[in-house]
Amino acid sequence: MPLQIVHHPDYDAGFATNHRFPMSKYPLLMEALRAHGLAGPDALNTAEPAPASWLKLAHAADYVDQVISCSVPEKIEREIGFPVGPRVSLRAQLAAGGTVLAARLALRHGIACNTAGGSHHARRAQGAGFCTFNDVAVAALVLLADGAVQNSLVVDLDVHQGDGTADILSEEPRVFTFSMHGDRNYPVRKIASDLDIALPDGTGDAAYLERLAAILPELSAREHWDMVFYNAGVDVHAEDRLGRLALSNDGLRGRDTMVIDHFRAIGIPVCGVIGGGYSTDVPTLAARHAILFEVASDYT
Ligand SMILES: [Zn+2]
């Protein structure tokens, strides 16, 4: 059985190519996965839009209704970074539905990945920082509500702090939120996760991987986790426009291998989401996101 991958062509909401959010990375990631032989018909699963009832487990009901009806107030749209029209609204519902599906596939097969997701700046009350709905928080809460898991662990290694996930899950003791990120990156006002590690600018591969190797056993020793949500944001890369942590491609591969190997070795399902990545060279950016899938495919 190949690595199970969740995808939808409408993950790409079709922004102009010069938009600050590199929307074309989604189709280019699929191209990269096809080139690696990872996107066969027995690997691909189509995301479905998350119903409002799922979204409202993580978000304020009035905000969910605003996104679905494309009536988000302009002030919030400015915080998100783009207007929420029909394509952005659909895309946000699909990405959240996709992470729920990937999590369910991970429970069945040990590991599965969404070709979107990791929208970790979306808080309970509203979206922010290019994030409309917080797909990981939605999925964690849907799985709990279904009784599919008793608990879960969020390992967020996107270069930005997982403020929205921390906000949504702060009063949910069954989900432990861990974020390791660049100290000087967005968001300026961080919302405390259950555990945060802030790294200095210019942290390279060696120091980064050393820190990660030390923390993973601590995370798995806390409890027996029924699920790990892994945000594999590639904005930690040296050539990312927004990151400051200076990882190389080898560092990215080492990071993903370390996380997946650690949890799979002790039998914990891993649901991978792609997280952030910002570069004007979008094919190169898509190749960076493909690393998660290449590594994950060794664990099926
Ligand atoms: Zn990020």
PDB file of C-alpha atoms and ligand atoms in Angstrom:
ATOM      1  CA  MET A   1       0.000   0.000   0.000  1.00  0.00           C
ATOM      2  CA  PRO A   2       1.555   3.323  -1.040  1.00  0.00           C
ATOM      3  CA  LEU A   3       1.540   6.406   1.194  1.00  0.00           C
ATOM      4  CA  GLN A   4      -2.030   7.685   1.398  1.00  0.00           C
ATOM      5  CA  ILE A   5      -2.193  11.289   0.204  1.00  0.00           C
ATOM      6  CA  VAL A   6      -5.188  13.598   0.491  1.00  0.00           C
ATOM      7  CA  HIS A   7      -5.614  16.178  -2.228  1.00  0.00           C
ATOM      8  CA  HIS A   8      -8.095  18.382  -4.059  1.00  0.00           C
ATOM      9  CA  PRO A   9      -7.529  20.499  -7.191  1.00  0.00           C
ATOM     10  CA  ASP A  10      -9.387  23.356  -5.464  1.00  0.00           C
ATOM     11  CA  TYR A  11      -6.700  23.637  -2.787  1.00  0.00           C
ATOM     12  CA  ASP A  12      -5.424  26.121  -5.370  1.00  0.00           C
ATOM     13  CA  ALA A  13      -7.711  29.153  -5.134  1.00  0.00           C
ATOM     14  CA  GLY A  14      -6.101  30.692  -8.214  1.00  0.00           C
ATOM     15  CA  PHE A  15      -4.446  33.845  -6.877  1.00  0.00           C
ATOM     16  CA  ALA A  16      -2.424  36.084  -9.194  1.00  0.00           C
ATOM     17  CA  THR A  17       1.113  34.753  -9.515  1.00  0.00           C
ATOM     18  CA  ASN A  18       2.574  37.863  -7.853  1.00  0.00           C
ATOM     19  CA  HIS A  19       0.376  37.500  -4.715  1.00  0.00           C
ATOM     20  CA  ARG A  20       2.322  37.321  -1.436  1.00  0.00           C
ATOM     21  CA  PHE A  21       0.754  33.905  -0.850  1.00  0.00           C
ATOM     22  CA  PRO A  22       2.246  31.475  -3.437  1.00  0.00           C
ATOM     23  CA  MET A  23      -1.010  29.683  -4.262  1.00  0.00           C
ATOM     24  CA  SER A  24       0.439  27.854  -7.282  1.00  0.00           C
ATOM     25  CA  LYS A  25       2.542  25.711  -4.941  1.00  0.00           C
ATOM     26  CA  TYR A  26      -0.415  23.319  -4.592  1.00  0.00           C
ATOM     27  CA  PRO A  27      -0.620  22.131  -8.215  1.00  0.00           C
ATOM     28  CA  LEU A  28       3.191  22.202  -8.439  1.00  0.00           C
ATOM     29  CA  LEU A  29       3.440  20.007  -5.336  1.00  0.00           C
ATOM     30  CA  MET A  30       1.163  17.471  -7.049  1.00  0.00           C
ATOM     31  CA  GLU A  31       3.430  17.617 -10.107  1.00  0.00           C
ATOM     32  CA  ALA A  32       6.448  16.938  -7.892  1.00  0.00           C
ATOM     33  CA  LEU A  33       4.657  14.002  -6.232  1.00  0.00           C
ATOM     34  CA  ARG A  34       3.763  12.561  -9.636  1.00  0.00           C
ATOM     35  CA  ALA A  35       7.412  12.914 -10.709  1.00  0.00           C
ATOM     36  CA  HIS A  36       8.430  10.935  -7.608  1.00  0.00           C
ATOM     37  CA  GLY A  37       5.867   8.226  -8.427  1.00  0.00           C
ATOM     38  CA  LEU A  38       3.918   9.014  -5.252  1.00  0.00           C
ATOM     39  CA  ALA A  39       0.616  10.121  -6.801  1.00  0.00           C
ATOM     40  CA  GLY A  40      -0.773   6.921  -8.302  1.00  0.00           C
ATOM     41  CA  PRO A  41      -4.522   6.215  -8.189  1.00  0.00           C
ATOM     42  CA  ASP A  42      -4.077   3.871  -5.206  1.00  0.00           C
ATOM     43  CA  ALA A  43      -2.338   6.687  -3.278  1.00  0.00           C
ATOM     44  CA  LEU A  44      -4.661   9.631  -3.880  1.00  0.00           C
ATOM     45  CA  ASN A  45      -7.732  10.426  -1.789  1.00  0.00           C
ATOM     46  CA  THR A  46      -9.989  13.355  -2.589  1.00  0.00           C
ATOM     47  CA  ALA A  47     -10.731  15.827   0.191  1.00  0.00           C
ATOM     48  CA  GLU A  48     -14.323  16.836   0.870  1.00  0.00           C
ATOM     49  CA  PRO A  49     -15.353  20.170   2.381  1.00  0.00           C
ATOM     50  CA  ALA A  50     -15.568  20.081   6.171  1.00  0.00           C
ATOM     51  CA  PRO A  51     -19.195  20.561   7.243  1.00  0.00           C
ATOM     52  CA  ALA A  52     -19.975  23.586   9.420  1.00  0.00           C
ATOM     53  CA  SER A  53     -20.569  21.304  12.412  1.00  0.00           C
ATOM     54  CA  TRP A  54     -16.887  20.211  12.315  1.00  0.00           C
ATOM     55  CA  LEU A  55     -15.606  23.739  11.805  1.00  0.00           C
ATOM     56  CA  LYS A  56     -17.663  24.992  14.755  1.00  0.00           C
ATOM     57  CA  LEU A  57     -15.861  22.578  17.092  1.00  0.00           C
ATOM     58  CA  ALA A  58     -12.782  24.781  16.647  1.00  0.00           C
ATOM     59  CA  HIS A  59     -14.144  28.168  15.600  1.00  0.00           C
ATOM     60  CA  ALA A  60     -16.780  30.654  16.734  1.00  0.00           C
ATOM     61  CA  ALA A  61     -20.077  29.860  15.011  1.00  0.00           C
ATOM     62  CA  ASP A  62     -20.502  33.403  13.645  1.00  0.00           C
ATOM     63  CA  TYR A  63     -17.027  33.325  12.044  1.00  0.00           C
ATOM     64  CA  VAL A  64     -17.688  29.919  10.423  1.00  0.00           C
ATOM     65  CA  ASP A  65     -20.963  31.243   9.016  1.00  0.00           C
ATOM     66  CA  GLN A  66     -19.206  34.372   7.695  1.00  0.00           C
ATOM     67  CA  VAL A  67     -16.575  32.307   5.862  1.00  0.00           C
ATOM     68  CA  ILE A  68     -19.134  29.927   4.366  1.00  0.00           C
ATOM     69  CA  SER A  69     -21.341  32.799   3.197  1.00  0.00           C
ATOM     70  CA  CYS A  70     -18.330  34.883   2.064  1.00  0.00           C
ATOM     71  CA  SER A  71     -19.284  37.750   4.380  1.00  0.00           C
ATOM     72  CA  VAL A  72     -16.145  38.017   6.506  1.00  0.00           C
ATOM     73  CA  PRO A  73     -15.716  41.628   7.740  1.00  0.00           C
ATOM     74  CA  GLU A  74     -12.990  43.522   5.912  1.00  0.00           C
ATOM     75  CA  LYS A  75     -10.987  44.063   9.086  1.00  0.00           C
ATOM     76  CA  ILE A  76     -10.654  40.279   9.536  1.00  0.00           C
ATOM     77  CA  GLU A  77      -9.919  39.758   5.843  1.00  0.00           C
ATOM     78  CA  ARG A  78      -7.022  42.183   6.224  1.00  0.00           C
ATOM     79  CA  GLU A  79      -5.680  40.104   9.130  1.00  0.00           C
ATOM     80  CA  ILE A  80      -6.027  36.942   7.054  1.00  0.00           C
ATOM     81  CA  GLY A  81      -4.174  38.568   4.165  1.00  0.00           C
ATOM     82  CA  PHE A  82      -6.713  38.055   1.375  1.00  0.00           C
ATOM     83  CA  PRO A  83     -10.440  38.546   0.753  1.00  0.00           C
ATOM     84  CA  VAL A  84     -12.616  35.509   1.501  1.00  0.00           C
ATOM     85  CA  GLY A  85     -14.490  34.996  -1.763  1.00  0.00           C
ATOM     86  CA  PRO A  86     -16.072  31.726  -2.945  1.00  0.00           C
ATOM     87  CA  ARG A  87     -12.793  30.061  -3.969  1.00  0.00           C
ATOM     88  CA  VAL A  88     -10.962  30.943  -0.743  1.00  0.00           C
ATOM     89  CA  SER A  89     -13.978  29.837   1.294  1.00  0.00           C
ATOM     90  CA  LEU A  90     -14.173  26.483  -0.518  1.00  0.00           C
ATOM     91  CA  ARG A  91     -10.425  26.023  -0.242  1.00  0.00           C
ATOM     92  CA  ALA A  92     -10.533  26.550   3.549  1.00  0.00           C
ATOM     93  CA  GLN A  93     -13.375  24.035   3.940  1.00  0.00           C
ATOM     94  CA  LEU A  94     -11.541  21.520   1.725  1.00  0.00           C
ATOM     95  CA  ALA A  95      -8.212  21.887   3.549  1.00  0.00           C
ATOM     96  CA  ALA A  96      -9.913  21.249   6.907  1.00  0.00           C
ATOM     97  CA  GLY A  97     -11.872  18.292   5.507  1.00  0.00           C
ATOM     98  CA  GLY A  98      -8.612  17.040   3.986  1.00  0.00           C
ATOM     99  CA  THR A  99      -6.772  17.017   7.290  1.00  0.00           C
ATOM    100  CA  VAL A 100      -9.668  15.153   8.942  1.00  0.00           C
ATOM    101  CA  LEU A 101      -9.497  12.564   6.143  1.00  0.00           C
ATOM    102  CA  ALA A 102      -5.696  12.306   6.404  1.00  0.00           C
ATOM    103  CA  ALA A 103      -5.989  11.770  10.164  1.00  0.00           C
ATOM    104  CA  ARG A 104      -8.533   8.996   9.659  1.00  0.00           C
ATOM    105  CA  LEU A 105      -6.294   7.382   7.035  1.00  0.00           C
ATOM    106  CA  ALA A 106      -3.333   7.663   9.426  1.00  0.00           C
ATOM    107  CA  LEU A 107      -5.325   5.776  12.075  1.00  0.00           C
ATOM    108  CA  ARG A 108      -5.932   3.007   9.548  1.00  0.00           C
ATOM    109  CA  HIS A 109      -2.522   2.899   7.833  1.00  0.00           C
ATOM    110  CA  GLY A 110      -0.090   4.402  10.365  1.00  0.00           C
ATOM    111  CA  ILE A 111       0.706   7.481   8.321  1.00  0.00           C
ATOM    112  CA  ALA A 112      -1.026   9.753   5.796  1.00  0.00           C
ATOM    113  CA  CYS A 113      -0.464  13.289   4.541  1.00  0.00           C
ATOM    114  CA  ASN A 114      -2.552  16.187   3.308  1.00  0.00           C
ATOM    115  CA  THR A 115      -1.194  18.267   0.400  1.00  0.00           C
ATOM    116  CA  ALA A 116      -2.523  21.366   2.195  1.00  0.00           C
ATOM    117  CA  GLY A 117      -3.153  22.248   5.832  1.00  0.00           C
ATOM    118  CA  GLY A 118      -1.186  23.549   8.763  1.00  0.00           C
ATOM    119  CA  SER A 119      -3.207  26.785   8.911  1.00  0.00           C
ATOM    120  CA  HIS A 120      -2.041  27.327  12.463  1.00  0.00           C
ATOM    121  CA  HIS A 121      -2.615  31.087  12.825  1.00  0.00           C
ATOM    122  CA  ALA A 122      -6.411  30.767  12.607  1.00  0.00           C
ATOM    123  CA  ARG A 123      -7.727  31.338  16.133  1.00  0.00           C
ATOM    124  CA  ARG A 124     -11.090  30.387  17.608  1.00  0.00           C
ATOM    125  CA  ALA A 125     -12.630  33.784  16.874  1.00  0.00           C
ATOM    126  CA  GLN A 126     -11.188  34.389  13.399  1.00  0.00           C
ATOM    127  CA  GLY A 127      -8.529  33.695  10.793  1.00  0.00           C
ATOM    128  CA  ALA A 128      -5.164  35.465  10.509  1.00  0.00           C
ATOM    129  CA  GLY A 129      -1.772  35.210   8.796  1.00  0.00           C
ATOM    130  CA  PHE A 130      -2.933  33.514   5.534  1.00  0.00           C
ATOM    131  CA  CYS A 131      -4.973  31.022   7.617  1.00  0.00           C
ATOM    132  CA  THR A 132      -8.777  30.874   7.338  1.00  0.00           C
ATOM    133  CA  PHE A 133      -9.705  27.706   9.265  1.00  0.00           C
ATOM    134  CA  ASN A 134      -7.330  25.855  11.584  1.00  0.00           C
ATOM    135  CA  ASP A 135      -7.446  22.423   9.933  1.00  0.00           C
ATOM    136  CA  VAL A 136      -5.322  20.638  12.557  1.00  0.00           C
ATOM    137  CA  ALA A 137      -7.417  21.945  15.463  1.00  0.00           C
ATOM    138  CA  VAL A 138     -10.589  20.970  13.573  1.00  0.00           C
ATOM    139  CA  ALA A 139      -9.253  17.457  12.900  1.00  0.00           C
ATOM    140  CA  ALA A 140      -8.043  16.956  16.471  1.00  0.00           C
ATOM    141  CA  LEU A 141     -11.471  17.941  17.806  1.00  0.00           C
ATOM    142  CA  VAL A 142     -13.429  15.875  15.238  1.00  0.00           C
ATOM    143  CA  LEU A 143     -11.440  12.751  16.125  1.00  0.00           C
ATOM    144  CA  LEU A 144     -12.076  13.342  19.824  1.00  0.00           C
ATOM    145  CA  ALA A 145     -15.787  13.960  19.221  1.00  0.00           C
ATOM    146  CA  ASP A 146     -15.990  10.750  17.163  1.00  0.00           C
ATOM    147  CA  GLY A 147     -14.268   8.764  19.897  1.00  0.00           C
ATOM    148  CA  ALA A 148     -11.638   7.751  17.319  1.00  0.00           C
ATOM    149  CA  VAL A 149      -8.870   8.887  19.682  1.00  0.00           C
ATOM    150  CA  GLN A 150      -8.559   9.623  23.401  1.00  0.00           C
ATOM    151  CA  ASN A 151      -5.888  12.268  22.913  1.00  0.00           C
ATOM    152  CA  SER A 152      -3.438  13.685  20.385  1.00  0.00           C
ATOM    153  CA  LEU A 153      -0.189  15.581  20.122  1.00  0.00           C
ATOM    154  CA  VAL A 154       0.467  18.509  17.776  1.00  0.00           C
ATOM    155  CA  VAL A 155       4.095  18.790  16.662  1.00  0.00           C
ATOM    156  CA  ASP A 156       4.284  22.132  14.869  1.00  0.00           C
ATOM    157  CA  LEU A 157       7.655  22.749  13.230  1.00  0.00           C
ATOM    158  CA  ASP A 158       6.576  25.533  10.878  1.00  0.00           C
ATOM    159  CA  VAL A 159       8.942  28.490  11.371  1.00  0.00           C
ATOM    160  CA  HIS A 160       6.067  30.556  12.782  1.00  0.00           C
ATOM    161  CA  GLN A 161       4.631  29.964  16.233  1.00  0.00           C
ATOM    162  CA  GLY A 162       1.371  27.998  16.321  1.00  0.00           C
ATOM    163  CA  ASP A 163      -0.616  30.739  18.049  1.00  0.00           C
ATOM    164  CA  GLY A 164      -4.021  29.866  16.611  1.00  0.00           C
ATOM    165  CA  THR A 165      -3.734  26.177  17.480  1.00  0.00           C
ATOM    166  CA  ALA A 166      -2.664  27.124  21.006  1.00  0.00           C
ATOM    167  CA  ASP A 167      -5.619  29.511  21.307  1.00  0.00           C
ATOM    168  CA  ILE A 168      -8.231  26.993  20.121  1.00  0.00           C
ATOM    169  CA  LEU A 169      -6.913  24.077  22.168  1.00  0.00           C
ATOM    170  CA  SER A 170      -5.824  25.917  25.326  1.00  0.00           C
ATOM    171  CA  GLU A 171      -8.746  24.518  27.301  1.00  0.00           C
ATOM    172  CA  GLU A 172      -8.702  21.063  25.715  1.00  0.00           C
ATOM    173  CA  PRO A 173      -6.504  18.906  27.985  1.00  0.00           C
ATOM    174  CA  ARG A 174      -6.708  15.949  25.616  1.00  0.00           C
ATOM    175  CA  VAL A 175      -4.658  17.714  22.931  1.00  0.00           C
ATOM    176  CA  PHE A 176      -1.075  18.736  23.720  1.00  0.00           C
ATOM    177  CA  THR A 177       0.306  21.529  21.551  1.00  0.00           C
ATOM    178  CA  PHE A 178       4.042  21.787  20.869  1.00  0.00           C
ATOM    179  CA  SER A 179       5.560  24.489  18.667  1.00  0.00           C
ATOM    180  CA  MET A 180       9.236  24.965  17.783  1.00  0.00           C
ATOM    181  CA  HIS A 181       9.719  28.137  15.774  1.00  0.00           C
ATOM    182  CA  GLY A 182      11.825  31.199  15.067  1.00  0.00           C
ATOM    183  CA  ASP A 183      11.662  33.599  17.983  1.00  0.00           C
ATOM    184  CA  ARG A 184      11.682  36.756  15.846  1.00  0.00           C
ATOM    185  CA  ASN A 185       9.089  35.610  13.320  1.00  0.00           C
ATOM    186  CA  TYR A 186       5.370  36.416  13.041  1.00  0.00           C
ATOM    187  CA  PRO A 187       3.245  36.430  15.174  1.00  0.00           C
ATOM    188  CA  VAL A 188       4.629  39.270  17.282  1.00  0.00           C
ATOM    189  CA  ARG A 189       2.241  38.430  20.126  1.00  0.00           C
ATOM    190  CA  LYS A 190       2.533  34.674  20.605  1.00  0.00           C
ATOM    191  CA  ILE A 191      -0.156  32.652  22.382  1.00  0.00           C
ATOM    192  CA  ALA A 192       1.463  30.052  24.627  1.00  0.00           C
ATOM    193  CA  SER A 193       1.276  26.447  23.443  1.00  0.00           C
ATOM    194  CA  ASP A 194       1.513  23.667  26.036  1.00  0.00           C
ATOM    195  CA  LEU A 195       5.215  23.692  25.139  1.00  0.00           C
ATOM    196  CA  ASP A 196       7.059  26.269  23.044  1.00  0.00           C
ATOM    197  CA  ILE A 197      10.669  26.361  21.933  1.00  0.00           C
ATOM    198  CA  ALA A 198      11.789  29.621  20.333  1.00  0.00           C
ATOM    199  CA  LEU A 199      14.980  29.430  18.285  1.00  0.00           C
ATOM    200  CA  PRO A 200      17.333  32.312  17.408  1.00  0.00           C
ATOM    201  CA  ASP A 201      17.820  33.649  13.872  1.00  0.00           C
ATOM    202  CA  GLY A 202      20.280  31.649  11.802  1.00  0.00           C
ATOM    203  CA  THR A 203      19.869  28.368  13.688  1.00  0.00           C
ATOM    204  CA  GLY A 204      21.282  25.931  11.138  1.00  0.00           C
ATOM    205  CA  ASP A 205      20.730  22.215  10.510  1.00  0.00           C
ATOM    206  CA  ALA A 206      22.982  20.865  13.259  1.00  0.00           C
ATOM    207  CA  ALA A 207      21.697  22.966  16.155  1.00  0.00           C
ATOM    208  CA  TYR A 208      18.092  22.584  14.970  1.00  0.00           C
ATOM    209  CA  LEU A 209      18.250  18.796  14.716  1.00  0.00           C
ATOM    210  CA  GLU A 210      20.040  18.518  18.057  1.00  0.00           C
ATOM    211  CA  ARG A 211      17.246  20.460  19.748  1.00  0.00           C
ATOM    212  CA  LEU A 212      14.594  18.351  18.034  1.00  0.00           C
ATOM    213  CA  ALA A 213      16.299  15.059  18.933  1.00  0.00           C
ATOM    214  CA  ALA A 214      16.304  16.100  22.579  1.00  0.00           C
ATOM    215  CA  ILE A 215      12.630  17.114  22.729  1.00  0.00           C
ATOM    216  CA  LEU A 216      10.949  14.220  20.870  1.00  0.00           C
ATOM    217  CA  PRO A 217      11.519  11.612  23.625  1.00  0.00           C
ATOM    218  CA  GLU A 218      10.147  14.112  26.154  1.00  0.00           C
ATOM    219  CA  LEU A 219       6.982  14.539  24.102  1.00  0.00           C
ATOM    220  CA  SER A 220       6.367  10.832  23.690  1.00  0.00           C
ATOM    221  CA  ALA A 221       7.122  10.180  27.384  1.00  0.00           C
ATOM    222  CA  ARG A 222       4.331  12.535  28.514  1.00  0.00           C
ATOM    223  CA  GLU A 223       1.505  10.184  27.594  1.00  0.00           C
ATOM    224  CA  HIS A 224       0.577   7.478  25.174  1.00  0.00           C
ATOM    225  CA  TRP A 225      -0.593   9.514  22.194  1.00  0.00           C
ATOM    226  CA  ASP A 226      -3.254   8.096  19.897  1.00  0.00           C
ATOM    227  CA  MET A 227      -2.300  10.482  17.068  1.00  0.00           C
ATOM    228  CA  VAL A 228       0.414  12.951  16.125  1.00  0.00           C
ATOM    229  CA  PHE A 229      -0.409  15.898  13.883  1.00  0.00           C
ATOM    230  CA  TYR A 230       2.822  16.991  12.255  1.00  0.00           C
ATOM    231  CA  ASN A 231       3.039  20.480  10.703  1.00  0.00           C
ATOM    232  CA  ALA A 232       6.034  20.213   8.373  1.00  0.00           C
ATOM    233  CA  GLY A 233       6.214  23.866   7.299  1.00  0.00           C
ATOM    234  CA  VAL A 234       9.201  24.427   5.006  1.00  0.00           C
ATOM    235  CA  ASP A 235       9.573  28.111   5.886  1.00  0.00           C
ATOM    236  CA  VAL A 236      12.448  27.041   8.160  1.00  0.00           C
ATOM    237  CA  HIS A 237      14.508  26.834   4.939  1.00  0.00           C
ATOM    238  CA  ALA A 238      17.427  29.259   4.444  1.00  0.00           C
ATOM    239  CA  GLU A 239      15.963  30.517   1.170  1.00  0.00           C
ATOM    240  CA  ASP A 240      12.451  31.070   2.453  1.00  0.00           C
ATOM    241  CA  ARG A 241      11.249  34.675   2.231  1.00  0.00           C
ATOM    242  CA  LEU A 242       9.714  34.691   5.705  1.00  0.00           C
ATOM    243  CA  GLY A 243      11.798  32.279   7.760  1.00  0.00           C
ATOM    244  CA  ARG A 244      14.985  33.012   9.657  1.00  0.00           C
ATOM    245  CA  LEU A 245      16.197  29.576  10.724  1.00  0.00           C
ATOM    246  CA  ALA A 246      18.552  28.729   7.823  1.00  0.00           C
ATOM    247  CA  LEU A 247      17.862  25.031   7.293  1.00  0.00           C
ATOM    248  CA  SER A 248      19.058  23.310   4.113  1.00  0.00           C
ATOM    249  CA  ASN A 249      17.194  20.668   2.105  1.00  0.00           C
ATOM    250  CA  ASP A 250      19.197  18.026   3.997  1.00  0.00           C
ATOM    251  CA  GLY A 251      18.117  19.671   7.245  1.00  0.00           C
ATOM    252  CA  LEU A 252      14.465  19.534   6.163  1.00  0.00           C
ATOM    253  CA  ARG A 253      14.798  15.875   5.224  1.00  0.00           C
ATOM    254  CA  GLY A 254      16.582  15.144   8.501  1.00  0.00           C
ATOM    255  CA  ARG A 255      13.850  16.911  10.461  1.00  0.00           C
ATOM    256  CA  ASP A 256      10.980  15.068   8.764  1.00  0.00           C
ATOM    257  CA  THR A 257      12.773  11.728   9.107  1.00  0.00           C
ATOM    258  CA  MET A 258      13.470  12.332  12.788  1.00  0.00           C
ATOM    259  CA  VAL A 259       9.845  13.184  13.619  1.00  0.00           C
ATOM    260  CA  ILE A 260       8.228  10.435  11.576  1.00  0.00           C
ATOM    261  CA  ASP A 261      10.764   7.788  12.571  1.00  0.00           C
ATOM    262  CA  HIS A 262      10.407   8.636  16.247  1.00  0.00           C
ATOM    263  CA  PHE A 263       6.637   8.246  16.377  1.00  0.00           C
ATOM    264  CA  ARG A 264       6.284   5.394  13.896  1.00  0.00           C
ATOM    265  CA  ALA A 265       8.924   3.379  15.800  1.00  0.00           C
ATOM    266  CA  ILE A 266       6.613   3.390  18.823  1.00  0.00           C
ATOM    267  CA  GLY A 267       3.482   2.726  16.793  1.00  0.00           C
ATOM    268  CA  ILE A 268       1.856   6.165  16.932  1.00  0.00           C
ATOM    269  CA  PRO A 269      -0.105   7.237  13.819  1.00  0.00           C
ATOM    270  CA  VAL A 270       1.230  10.357  12.100  1.00  0.00           C
ATOM    271  CA  CYS A 271      -0.929  12.795  10.129  1.00  0.00           C
ATOM    272  CA  GLY A 272       1.317  15.133   8.122  1.00  0.00           C
ATOM    273  CA  VAL A 273       0.276  18.569   6.822  1.00  0.00           C
ATOM    274  CA  ILE A 274       2.458  20.808   4.681  1.00  0.00           C
ATOM    275  CA  GLY A 275       2.364  24.107   6.626  1.00  0.00           C
ATOM    276  CA  GLY A 276       3.986  27.287   5.411  1.00  0.00           C
ATOM    277  CA  GLY A 277       6.476  27.895   2.642  1.00  0.00           C
ATOM    278  CA  TYR A 278       7.062  31.210   0.907  1.00  0.00           C
ATOM    279  CA  SER A 279       9.291  31.689  -2.068  1.00  0.00           C
ATOM    280  CA  THR A 280       8.998  33.423  -5.399  1.00  0.00           C
ATOM    281  CA  ASP A 281      10.594  30.343  -7.013  1.00  0.00           C
ATOM    282  CA  VAL A 282       7.474  28.242  -6.624  1.00  0.00           C
ATOM    283  CA  PRO A 283       8.686  25.007  -8.316  1.00  0.00           C
ATOM    284  CA  THR A 284      11.643  24.946  -5.897  1.00  0.00           C
ATOM    285  CA  LEU A 285       9.249  25.631  -3.031  1.00  0.00           C
ATOM    286  CA  ALA A 286       6.973  22.777  -4.147  1.00  0.00           C
ATOM    287  CA  ALA A 287      10.010  20.445  -4.226  1.00  0.00           C
ATOM    288  CA  ARG A 288      10.694  21.395  -0.591  1.00  0.00           C
ATOM    289  CA  HIS A 289       7.130  20.510   0.385  1.00  0.00           C
ATOM    290  CA  ALA A 290       7.497  17.192  -1.479  1.00  0.00           C
ATOM    291  CA  ILE A 291      10.237  16.116   0.963  1.00  0.00           C
ATOM    292  CA  LEU A 292       7.595  15.359   3.638  1.00  0.00           C
ATOM    293  CA  PHE A 293       5.883  12.932   1.249  1.00  0.00           C
ATOM    294  CA  GLU A 294       9.152  11.327   0.113  1.00  0.00           C
ATOM    295  CA  VAL A 295      10.142  10.681   3.742  1.00  0.00           C
ATOM    296  CA  ALA A 296       6.641   9.542   4.775  1.00  0.00           C
ATOM    297  CA  SER A 297       6.499   7.059   1.893  1.00  0.00           C
ATOM    298  CA  ASP A 298       9.353   5.123   3.555  1.00  0.00           C
ATOM    299  CA  TYR A 299       7.063   4.412   6.524  1.00  0.00           C
ATOM    300  CA  THR A 300       4.106   2.712   4.868  1.00  0.00           C
TER     301      THR A 300
HETATM  302 ZN    ZN B   1       4.893  29.564   8.667  1.00  0.00          ZN
END
